Structures are given as structure tokens and as C-alpha cells.
mmCIF file of N, CA and C in Angstrom:
data_model
loop_
_atom_site.group_PDB
_atom_site.id
_atom_site.type_symbol
_atom_site.label_atom_id
_atom_site.label_comp_id
_atom_site.label_asym_id
_atom_site.label_seq_id
_atom_site.Cartn_x
_atom_site.Cartn_y
_atom_site.Cartn_z
ATOM 1 N N GLU A 287 -3.463 -9.256 -17.952
ATOM 2 C CA GLU A 287 -4.258 -8.173 -17.299
ATOM 3 C C GLU A 287 -3.406 -7.808 -16.121
ATOM 4 N N ALA A 288 -3.778 -6.733 -15.550
ATOM 5 C CA ALA A 288 -2.808 -6.087 -14.533
ATOM 6 C C ALA A 288 -3.084 -6.788 -13.090
ATOM 7 N N GLN A 289 -2.529 -7.218 -12.363
ATOM 8 C CA GLN A 289 -2.489 -8.023 -11.272
ATOM 9 C C GLN A 289 -1.597 -7.412 -10.314
ATOM 10 N N LEU A 290 -2.002 -7.454 -9.095
ATOM 11 C CA LEU A 290 -1.440 -6.930 -7.792
ATOM 12 C C LEU A 290 -1.704 -7.950 -6.725
ATOM 13 N N VAL A 291 -0.473 -8.484 -5.856
ATOM 14 C CA VAL A 291 -0.670 -9.478 -5.222
ATOM 15 C C VAL A 291 0.291 -8.885 -3.796
ATOM 16 N N GLU A 292 -0.784 -8.572 -2.862
ATOM 17 C CA GLU A 292 0.138 -8.224 -1.548
ATOM 18 C C GLU A 292 0.480 -9.415 -0.580
ATOM 19 N N SER A 293 1.574 -9.292 0.047
ATOM 20 C CA SER A 293 1.975 -10.444 1.217
ATOM 21 C C SER A 293 2.712 -9.604 2.317
ATOM 22 N N GLY A 294 2.959 -10.275 3.495
ATOM 23 C CA GLY A 294 3.605 -9.968 4.608
ATOM 24 C C GLY A 294 2.796 -9.782 5.862
ATOM 25 N N GLY A 295 1.533 -9.733 5.663
ATOM 26 C CA GLY A 295 0.643 -9.518 6.934
ATOM 27 C C GLY A 295 0.813 -10.724 7.899
ATOM 28 N N GLY A 296 0.266 -10.231 9.112
ATOM 29 C CA GLY A 296 0.388 -11.078 10.091
ATOM 30 C C GLY A 296 -0.071 -10.735 11.476
ATOM 31 N N LEU A 297 0.085 -11.346 12.395
ATOM 32 C CA LEU A 297 -0.091 -10.782 13.683
ATOM 33 C C LEU A 297 1.042 -10.593 14.430
ATOM 34 N N VAL A 298 1.164 -9.208 14.931
ATOM 35 C CA VAL A 298 2.381 -8.505 15.642
ATOM 36 C C VAL A 298 1.634 -7.853 16.871
ATOM 37 N N GLN A 299 2.458 -7.859 17.889
ATOM 38 C CA GLN A 299 2.128 -7.055 18.890
ATOM 39 C C GLN A 299 2.418 -5.440 18.958
ATOM 40 N N ALA A 300 1.444 -4.916 19.728
ATOM 41 C CA ALA A 300 1.692 -3.139 19.633
ATOM 42 C C ALA A 300 3.161 -2.986 19.784
ATOM 43 N N GLY A 301 3.537 -1.956 19.024
ATOM 44 C CA GLY A 301 5.007 -1.239 19.048
ATOM 45 C C GLY A 301 5.837 -2.027 18.149
ATOM 46 N N GLY A 302 5.403 -3.231 17.580
ATOM 47 C CA GLY A 302 6.071 -4.100 16.502
ATOM 48 C C GLY A 302 6.138 -3.622 15.171
ATOM 49 N N SER A 303 6.939 -3.942 14.322
ATOM 50 C CA SER A 303 6.915 -3.819 12.922
ATOM 51 C C SER A 303 6.535 -4.953 11.820
ATOM 52 N N LEU A 304 6.184 -4.655 10.909
ATOM 53 C CA LEU A 304 6.061 -5.260 9.615
ATOM 54 C C LEU A 304 6.320 -4.899 8.236
ATOM 55 N N ARG A 305 6.755 -5.581 7.349
ATOM 56 C CA ARG A 305 6.839 -4.945 5.926
ATOM 57 C C ARG A 305 5.905 -5.907 5.072
ATOM 58 N N LEU A 306 4.975 -4.926 4.387
ATOM 59 C CA LEU A 306 3.974 -5.587 3.449
ATOM 60 C C LEU A 306 4.769 -5.311 2.041
ATOM 61 N N SER A 307 4.510 -6.432 1.208
ATOM 62 C CA SER A 307 4.809 -6.071 -0.298
ATOM 63 C C SER A 307 3.622 -6.266 -1.133
ATOM 64 N N CYS A 308 3.839 -5.780 -2.255
ATOM 65 C CA CYS A 308 2.946 -5.494 -3.287
ATOM 66 C C CYS A 308 3.552 -5.793 -4.528
ATOM 67 N N ALA A 309 3.182 -7.159 -4.949
ATOM 68 C CA ALA A 309 3.972 -7.567 -6.144
ATOM 69 C C ALA A 309 3.173 -7.400 -7.573
ATOM 70 N N ALA A 310 3.635 -6.599 -8.535
ATOM 71 C CA ALA A 310 2.721 -6.172 -9.755
ATOM 72 C C ALA A 310 3.289 -7.160 -10.951
ATOM 73 N N SER A 311 2.193 -7.300 -11.722
ATOM 74 C CA SER A 311 2.562 -7.821 -13.186
ATOM 75 C C SER A 311 1.430 -7.449 -14.012
ATOM 76 N N GLY A 312 1.632 -7.626 -15.278
ATOM 77 C CA GLY A 312 0.768 -7.431 -16.487
ATOM 78 C C GLY A 312 0.718 -6.003 -16.870
ATOM 79 N N PHE A 313 1.678 -5.073 -16.386
ATOM 80 C CA PHE A 313 1.501 -3.547 -17.026
ATOM 81 C C PHE A 313 2.872 -3.138 -16.483
ATOM 82 N N SER A 314 3.072 -2.047 -17.319
ATOM 83 C CA SER A 314 4.683 -1.300 -16.893
ATOM 84 C C SER A 314 4.578 -0.874 -15.668
ATOM 85 N N PHE A 315 5.137 -1.579 -14.841
ATOM 86 C CA PHE A 315 5.322 -1.082 -13.249
ATOM 87 C C PHE A 315 5.766 0.184 -13.202
ATOM 88 N N ASP A 316 6.819 0.306 -13.458
ATOM 89 C CA ASP A 316 7.711 1.651 -13.753
ATOM 90 C C ASP A 316 6.952 2.807 -13.762
ATOM 91 N N ASP A 317 5.885 3.044 -14.668
ATOM 92 C CA ASP A 317 5.246 3.970 -15.047
ATOM 93 C C ASP A 317 3.844 4.188 -14.315
ATOM 94 N N TYR A 318 3.609 3.659 -13.232
ATOM 95 C CA TYR A 318 2.582 3.738 -12.324
ATOM 96 C C TYR A 318 2.687 3.896 -10.937
ATOM 97 N N ALA A 319 1.690 4.974 -10.439
ATOM 98 C CA ALA A 319 1.909 5.057 -9.040
ATOM 99 C C ALA A 319 0.953 3.976 -8.339
ATOM 100 N N ILE A 320 1.501 3.674 -7.152
ATOM 101 C CA ILE A 320 0.839 2.507 -6.249
ATOM 102 C C ILE A 320 0.489 3.179 -5.140
ATOM 103 N N GLY A 321 -0.779 2.841 -4.599
ATOM 104 C CA GLY A 321 -1.184 2.974 -3.177
ATOM 105 C C GLY A 321 -1.557 1.954 -2.358
ATOM 106 N N TRP A 322 -1.188 2.139 -0.991
ATOM 107 C CA TRP A 322 -1.851 1.237 -0.198
ATOM 108 C C TRP A 322 -3.126 1.791 0.489
ATOM 109 N N PHE A 323 -3.882 1.039 0.896
ATOM 110 C CA PHE A 323 -4.967 1.373 1.444
ATOM 111 C C PHE A 323 -5.402 0.207 2.645
ATOM 112 N N ARG A 324 -6.375 0.298 3.587
ATOM 113 C CA ARG A 324 -6.867 -0.641 4.177
ATOM 114 C C ARG A 324 -8.412 -0.340 4.838
ATOM 115 N N GLN A 325 -8.671 -1.689 5.270
ATOM 116 C CA GLN A 325 -10.026 -1.750 5.601
ATOM 117 C C GLN A 325 -10.286 -2.713 6.739
ATOM 118 N N ALA A 326 -10.814 -1.997 8.004
ATOM 119 C CA ALA A 326 -11.102 -2.801 9.174
ATOM 120 C C ALA A 326 -12.614 -3.289 8.771
ATOM 121 N N PRO A 327 -13.086 -4.703 9.408
ATOM 122 C CA PRO A 327 -14.135 -5.051 9.514
ATOM 123 C C PRO A 327 -15.400 -3.913 9.648
ATOM 124 N N GLY A 328 -16.482 -3.655 8.872
ATOM 125 C CA GLY A 328 -17.243 -2.779 9.185
ATOM 126 C C GLY A 328 -17.088 -1.396 8.924
ATOM 127 N N LYS A 329 -15.880 -1.108 8.398
ATOM 128 C CA LYS A 329 -15.554 0.366 8.226
ATOM 129 C C LYS A 329 -14.943 0.336 6.743
ATOM 130 N N GLU A 330 -15.004 1.719 6.408
ATOM 131 C CA GLU A 330 -14.799 2.269 4.900
ATOM 132 C C GLU A 330 -13.283 1.888 4.628
ATOM 133 N N ARG A 331 -13.001 1.868 3.534
ATOM 134 C CA ARG A 331 -11.750 1.480 2.875
ATOM 135 C C ARG A 331 -11.010 2.892 3.175
ATOM 136 N N GLU A 332 -9.880 2.955 3.428
ATOM 137 C CA GLU A 332 -9.239 4.313 3.726
ATOM 138 C C GLU A 332 -7.759 4.177 3.308
ATOM 139 N N GLY A 333 -7.420 5.389 2.472
ATOM 140 C CA GLY A 333 -6.205 5.479 2.072
ATOM 141 C C GLY A 333 -5.121 5.415 3.140
ATOM 142 N N VAL A 334 -3.769 4.827 2.809
ATOM 143 C CA VAL A 334 -2.885 4.869 3.889
ATOM 144 C C VAL A 334 -1.451 5.600 3.374
ATOM 145 N N SER A 335 -1.176 5.192 2.091
ATOM 146 C CA SER A 335 0.098 5.855 1.471
ATOM 147 C C SER A 335 0.013 5.680 0.113
ATOM 148 N N CYS A 336 0.992 6.609 -0.627
ATOM 149 C CA CYS A 336 0.967 6.116 -1.882
ATOM 150 C C CYS A 336 2.386 6.848 -2.242
ATOM 151 N N ILE A 337 2.763 6.029 -3.655
ATOM 152 C CA ILE A 337 4.242 6.540 -4.108
ATOM 153 C C ILE A 337 3.945 6.467 -5.646
ATOM 154 N N ASP A 338 4.424 7.960 -5.992
ATOM 155 C CA ASP A 338 4.350 8.216 -7.525
ATOM 156 C C ASP A 338 5.644 7.432 -8.233
ATOM 157 N N SER A 339 5.179 6.981 -9.667
ATOM 158 C CA SER A 339 6.155 6.458 -10.366
ATOM 159 C C SER A 339 7.597 7.192 -10.345
ATOM 160 N N ARG A 340 7.365 8.602 -10.938
ATOM 161 C CA ARG A 340 8.551 9.411 -11.242
ATOM 162 C C ARG A 340 8.249 10.659 -10.820
ATOM 163 N N PRO A 341 8.965 11.241 -10.046
ATOM 164 C CA PRO A 341 9.971 11.081 -9.456
ATOM 165 C C PRO A 341 10.192 10.038 -8.009
ATOM 166 N N GLY A 342 8.766 9.412 -7.729
ATOM 167 C CA GLY A 342 8.872 8.740 -6.380
ATOM 168 C C GLY A 342 8.210 9.566 -5.357
ATOM 169 N N ASN A 343 7.760 10.579 -5.719
ATOM 170 C CA ASN A 343 7.134 11.440 -4.300
ATOM 171 C C ASN A 343 6.185 10.411 -3.639
ATOM 172 N N THR A 344 6.066 10.668 -2.175
ATOM 173 C CA THR A 344 5.517 9.757 -1.346
ATOM 174 C C THR A 344 4.325 10.546 -0.641
ATOM 175 N N TYR A 345 3.318 9.839 -0.088
ATOM 176 C CA TYR A 345 2.511 10.289 0.469
ATOM 177 C C TYR A 345 1.662 9.751 1.536
ATOM 178 N N TYR A 346 1.420 10.158 2.792
ATOM 179 C CA TYR A 346 0.953 9.405 4.131
ATOM 180 C C TYR A 346 -0.234 10.136 4.593
ATOM 181 N N ALA A 347 -1.420 9.241 4.901
ATOM 182 C CA ALA A 347 -2.325 9.795 5.756
ATOM 183 C C ALA A 347 -1.947 10.167 7.119
ATOM 184 N N ASP A 348 -2.425 10.916 7.609
ATOM 185 C CA ASP A 348 -2.000 11.543 8.876
ATOM 186 C C ASP A 348 -1.823 10.604 10.049
ATOM 187 N N SER A 349 -2.653 9.706 10.176
ATOM 188 C CA SER A 349 -2.681 8.339 11.270
ATOM 189 C C SER A 349 -1.387 7.835 11.307
ATOM 190 N N VAL A 350 -0.444 7.821 9.931
ATOM 191 C CA VAL A 350 0.457 6.721 10.186
ATOM 192 C C VAL A 350 1.773 7.526 9.857
ATOM 193 N N LYS A 351 1.665 8.765 9.543
ATOM 194 C CA LYS A 351 2.915 9.450 9.357
ATOM 195 C C LYS A 351 3.833 9.532 10.346
ATOM 196 N N GLY A 352 5.253 9.109 10.096
ATOM 197 C CA GLY A 352 6.229 9.086 11.109
ATOM 198 C C GLY A 352 6.383 7.735 11.449
ATOM 199 N N ARG A 353 5.398 6.808 11.117
ATOM 200 C CA ARG A 353 5.384 5.517 11.391
ATOM 201 C C ARG A 353 5.568 4.618 10.195
ATOM 202 N N PHE A 354 5.053 4.906 9.084
ATOM 203 C CA PHE A 354 4.622 3.891 8.084
ATOM 204 C C PHE A 354 5.851 4.482 6.935
ATOM 205 N N THR A 355 6.669 3.687 6.245
ATOM 206 C CA THR A 355 7.268 4.344 4.813
ATOM 207 C C THR A 355 6.941 3.385 3.786
ATOM 208 N N ILE A 356 6.607 4.098 2.930
ATOM 209 C CA ILE A 356 6.411 3.322 1.326
ATOM 210 C C ILE A 356 7.656 3.365 0.620
ATOM 211 N N SER A 357 7.792 2.553 -0.390
ATOM 212 C CA SER A 357 9.005 2.300 -1.036
ATOM 213 C C SER A 357 8.798 1.408 -2.310
ATOM 214 N N ARG A 358 9.615 1.670 -3.318
ATOM 215 C CA ARG A 358 9.660 0.868 -4.467
ATOM 216 C C ARG A 358 10.883 0.067 -5.064
ATOM 217 N N ASP A 359 10.583 -0.801 -5.836
ATOM 218 C CA ASP A 359 11.906 -1.505 -6.144
ATOM 219 C C ASP A 359 11.417 -1.758 -7.861
ATOM 220 N N ASN A 360 11.562 -0.927 -8.559
ATOM 221 C CA ASN A 360 11.315 -0.979 -9.933
ATOM 222 C C ASN A 360 11.799 -2.491 -10.621
ATOM 223 N N ALA A 361 12.843 -2.652 -10.244
ATOM 224 C CA ALA A 361 13.943 -3.949 -10.764
ATOM 225 C C ALA A 361 12.951 -5.111 -10.358
ATOM 226 N N LYS A 362 12.116 -5.226 -9.352
ATOM 227 C CA LYS A 362 11.388 -6.204 -8.613
ATOM 228 C C LYS A 362 10.025 -6.057 -8.931
ATOM 229 N N ASN A 363 9.432 -5.234 -9.358
ATOM 230 C CA ASN A 363 8.202 -4.763 -9.611
ATOM 231 C C ASN A 363 7.314 -4.879 -8.656
ATOM 232 N N THR A 364 7.777 -4.184 -7.484
ATOM 233 C CA THR A 364 7.422 -4.454 -5.892
ATOM 234 C C THR A 364 7.281 -3.024 -5.354
ATOM 235 N N VAL A 365 6.224 -2.718 -4.602
ATOM 236 C CA VAL A 365 5.954 -1.946 -3.562
ATOM 237 C C VAL A 365 6.024 -2.112 -2.332
ATOM 238 N N TYR A 366 6.599 -1.619 -1.386
ATOM 239 C CA TYR A 366 6.723 -1.947 -0.021
ATOM 240 C C TYR A 366 6.054 -1.019 0.927
ATOM 241 N N LEU A 367 5.516 -1.419 2.169
ATOM 242 C CA LEU A 367 5.046 -0.679 3.224
ATOM 243 C C LEU A 367 5.513 -1.131 4.386
ATOM 244 N N GLN A 368 6.681 -0.280 4.898
ATOM 245 C CA GLN A 368 7.231 -0.769 6.178
ATOM 246 C C GLN A 368 6.592 -0.021 6.972
ATOM 247 N N MET A 369 5.942 -0.843 8.183
ATOM 248 C CA MET A 369 5.264 -0.384 9.103
ATOM 249 C C MET A 369 5.787 -0.471 10.634
ATOM 250 N N ASN A 370 5.945 0.502 11.207
ATOM 251 C CA ASN A 370 6.633 0.644 12.425
ATOM 252 C C ASN A 370 5.738 1.069 13.652
ATOM 253 N N SER A 371 6.159 0.633 14.868
ATOM 254 C CA SER A 371 5.478 0.986 15.863
ATOM 255 C C SER A 371 3.863 1.029 15.850
ATOM 256 N N LEU A 372 3.530 -0.308 15.492
ATOM 257 C CA LEU A 372 2.194 -0.499 14.891
ATOM 258 C C LEU A 372 1.418 -0.541 16.181
ATOM 259 N N LYS A 373 -0.015 -0.026 16.130
ATOM 260 C CA LYS A 373 -0.851 0.418 17.101
ATOM 261 C C LYS A 373 -2.151 -0.477 16.608
ATOM 262 N N PRO A 374 -2.796 -1.063 17.687
ATOM 263 C CA PRO A 374 -3.997 -2.095 17.474
ATOM 264 C C PRO A 374 -5.112 -1.200 16.334
ATOM 265 N N GLU A 375 -5.017 -0.119 16.336
ATOM 266 C CA GLU A 375 -5.808 0.646 15.441
ATOM 267 C C GLU A 375 -5.546 0.475 14.110
ATOM 268 N N ASP A 376 -4.413 0.015 13.828
ATOM 269 C CA ASP A 376 -3.670 -0.218 12.553
ATOM 270 C C ASP A 376 -4.374 -1.558 11.646
ATOM 271 N N THR A 377 -4.829 -2.161 12.717
ATOM 272 C CA THR A 377 -5.416 -3.725 12.215
ATOM 273 C C THR A 377 -6.477 -3.649 11.130
ATOM 274 N N ALA A 378 -6.469 -4.164 10.145
ATOM 275 C CA ALA A 378 -7.163 -4.109 8.938
ATOM 276 C C ALA A 378 -6.619 -5.094 7.913
ATOM 277 N N VAL A 379 -7.239 -5.282 6.806
ATOM 278 C CA VAL A 379 -6.762 -5.729 5.494
ATOM 279 C C VAL A 379 -6.109 -4.720 5.022
ATOM 280 N N TYR A 380 -4.831 -4.832 4.533
ATOM 281 C CA TYR A 380 -4.363 -4.025 3.597
ATOM 282 C C TYR A 380 -4.231 -4.276 2.094
ATOM 283 N N TYR A 381 -4.708 -3.458 1.172
ATOM 284 C CA TYR A 381 -4.487 -3.505 -0.020
ATOM 285 C C TYR A 381 -3.665 -2.701 -1.041
ATOM 286 N N CYS A 382 -3.156 -2.855 -1.929
ATOM 287 C CA CYS A 382 -2.211 -2.259 -2.739
ATOM 288 C C CYS A 382 -3.432 -2.056 -4.024
ATOM 289 N N ALA A 383 -3.185 -1.067 -4.623
ATOM 290 C CA ALA A 383 -3.935 -0.380 -5.738
ATOM 291 C C ALA A 383 -3.277 0.245 -6.823
ATOM 292 N N THR A 384 -3.623 0.487 -7.912
ATOM 293 C CA THR A 384 -3.178 1.548 -8.947
ATOM 294 C C THR A 384 -4.231 1.926 -9.856
ATOM 295 N N ARG A 385 -4.128 3.061 -10.718
ATOM 296 C CA ARG A 385 -4.928 3.488 -11.593
ATOM 297 C C ARG A 385 -4.395 3.680 -12.916
ATOM 298 N N PHE A 386 -5.291 3.469 -13.943
ATOM 299 C CA PHE A 386 -4.861 3.330 -15.482
ATOM 300 C C PHE A 386 -4.067 4.467 -15.829
ATOM 301 N N LEU A 387 -2.871 4.499 -16.127
ATOM 302 C CA LEU A 387 -2.070 5.793 -16.811
ATOM 303 C C LEU A 387 -1.746 6.793 -15.545
ATOM 304 N N SER A 388 -1.742 6.484 -14.610
ATOM 305 C CA SER A 388 -1.517 7.458 -13.283
ATOM 306 C C SER A 388 0.096 7.361 -13.092
ATOM 307 N N VAL A 389 0.766 8.186 -13.558
ATOM 308 C CA VAL A 389 2.077 8.351 -13.376
ATOM 309 C C VAL A 389 2.240 8.678 -11.923
ATOM 310 N N ASN A 390 1.382 9.715 -11.375
ATOM 311 C CA ASN A 390 1.417 10.223 -10.105
ATOM 312 C C ASN A 390 0.158 9.654 -9.202
ATOM 313 N N CYS A 391 0.339 9.813 -8.009
ATOM 314 C CA CYS A 391 -0.672 9.460 -7.126
ATOM 315 C C CYS A 391 -2.359 10.246 -7.454
ATOM 316 N N PRO A 392 -3.144 9.282 -7.911
ATOM 317 C CA PRO A 392 -4.434 10.284 -8.117
ATOM 318 C C PRO A 392 -4.978 10.625 -7.331
ATOM 319 N N SER A 393 -5.983 11.693 -7.226
ATOM 320 C CA SER A 393 -6.932 12.027 -6.419
ATOM 321 C C SER A 393 -8.237 11.385 -6.523
ATOM 322 N N GLY A 394 -8.618 10.615 -7.278
ATOM 323 C CA GLY A 394 -9.737 9.790 -7.382
ATOM 324 C C GLY A 394 -9.516 8.460 -7.323
ATOM 325 N N GLY A 395 -10.323 7.539 -7.492
ATOM 326 C CA GLY A 395 -10.582 6.159 -7.298
ATOM 327 C C GLY A 395 -9.337 5.391 -8.189
ATOM 328 N N MET A 396 -9.149 4.207 -7.765
ATOM 329 C CA MET A 396 -8.169 3.252 -8.363
ATOM 330 C C MET A 396 -8.967 2.237 -9.042
ATOM 331 N N ASP A 397 -8.186 1.537 -10.230
ATOM 332 C CA ASP A 397 -8.789 0.728 -11.133
ATOM 333 C C ASP A 397 -8.758 -0.576 -10.678
ATOM 334 N N TYR A 398 -7.344 -0.875 -10.646
ATOM 335 C CA TYR A 398 -6.846 -2.252 -10.233
ATOM 336 C C TYR A 398 -6.275 -2.567 -8.714
ATOM 337 N N TRP A 399 -6.906 -3.633 -8.041
ATOM 338 C CA TRP A 399 -6.626 -3.991 -6.846
ATOM 339 C C TRP A 399 -6.242 -5.316 -6.570
ATOM 340 N N GLY A 400 -5.538 -5.555 -5.246
ATOM 341 C CA GLY A 400 -4.998 -6.632 -4.842
ATOM 342 C C GLY A 400 -6.109 -7.247 -4.044
ATOM 343 N N LYS A 401 -5.944 -8.476 -3.723
ATOM 344 C CA LYS A 401 -6.915 -8.882 -2.814
ATOM 345 C C LYS A 401 -6.682 -8.874 -1.268
ATOM 346 N N GLY A 402 -5.468 -8.283 -0.977
ATOM 347 C CA GLY A 402 -5.393 -7.900 0.333
ATOM 348 C C GLY A 402 -4.514 -8.717 1.082
ATOM 349 N N THR A 403 -3.690 -8.365 2.319
ATOM 350 C CA THR A 403 -3.105 -9.200 3.461
ATOM 351 C C THR A 403 -3.471 -8.460 4.585
ATOM 352 N N LEU A 404 -3.824 -9.543 5.625
ATOM 353 C CA LEU A 404 -4.175 -9.140 6.845
ATOM 354 C C LEU A 404 -3.440 -8.722 7.884
ATOM 355 N N VAL A 405 -3.423 -7.630 8.522
ATOM 356 C CA VAL A 405 -2.598 -7.390 9.479
ATOM 357 C C VAL A 405 -3.467 -7.375 10.735
ATOM 358 N N THR A 406 -2.896 -8.022 11.799
ATOM 359 C CA THR A 406 -3.568 -7.611 13.463
ATOM 360 C C THR A 406 -2.480 -7.525 14.257
ATOM 361 N N VAL A 407 -2.872 -6.278 14.933
ATOM 362 C CA VAL A 407 -2.232 -5.794 15.951
ATOM 363 C C VAL A 407 -2.669 -5.860 17.532
ATOM 364 N N SER A 408 -2.052 -6.825 18.294
ATOM 365 C CA SER A 408 -2.630 -7.048 19.204
ATOM 366 C C SER A 408 -2.234 -6.055 20.541
ATOM 367 N N SER A 409 -3.038 -5.836 21.453
ATOM 368 C CA SER A 409 -2.651 -5.189 22.741
ATOM 369 C C SER A 409 -3.828 -5.625 23.688
#
């Protein structure tokens, strides 16, 4: 089965940085777009970033443009989210996800989700 496992969350002060990792297994990772989402308590889940499988085009929510960078290492079946200049508003559980047969970032929903990793930005 397709599995996604996030890691790298933690507590950081405003202005600091974290790098999240999404390790994939159970599917042809190289052929799938991977997205990052986040959800704060009591809030709706929102899209943060996404990266196509080929040629690897990237997309970002307006709230994180210029601060976050998504990348992928297909040899390691891993997608990363480098988060810089973190703000308290970035505090949330971060999830990675993909959609069956989605080579490019889909406009619709995702099928497979990780369990999330918590990012807390203090200020």
C-alpha cells in the first residue's frame, strides 16, 4: 500500500527554520506529484506547496511564497519542505499527500496522506 511518513517538525522561534521530510513507499514515487498541507487546531486543512513529478514544477500558497521551498530527491523517495523565516501563523500539523496517477499537482483532492508532523513557532 502507498504510505507517506512526515518527519522534521518541532518547536522553533519566529524567524527560525525547519526542514520537513516526506518519505514515500509502496508506489512509483518518481511518477507522482507530492503536496504539503497544514492544519491548525480548529481550522480547515490548507494547501501549502506541491511539486510535480516531471519536470518538477513547484507551487506555493501565497502565505508561504518566498519563505518555503519544496524539493524532491527521487533516489531517496523523499520530498522536502524547507521552511525559513517562520512565523507563529505557520504553527500547524503538516501533512504530505499524493493522488493516484497524478504526475502533476492536481486541482482536486488527494488520495493518500501521511499522519502529519507538528510544527510550532513561538513568539
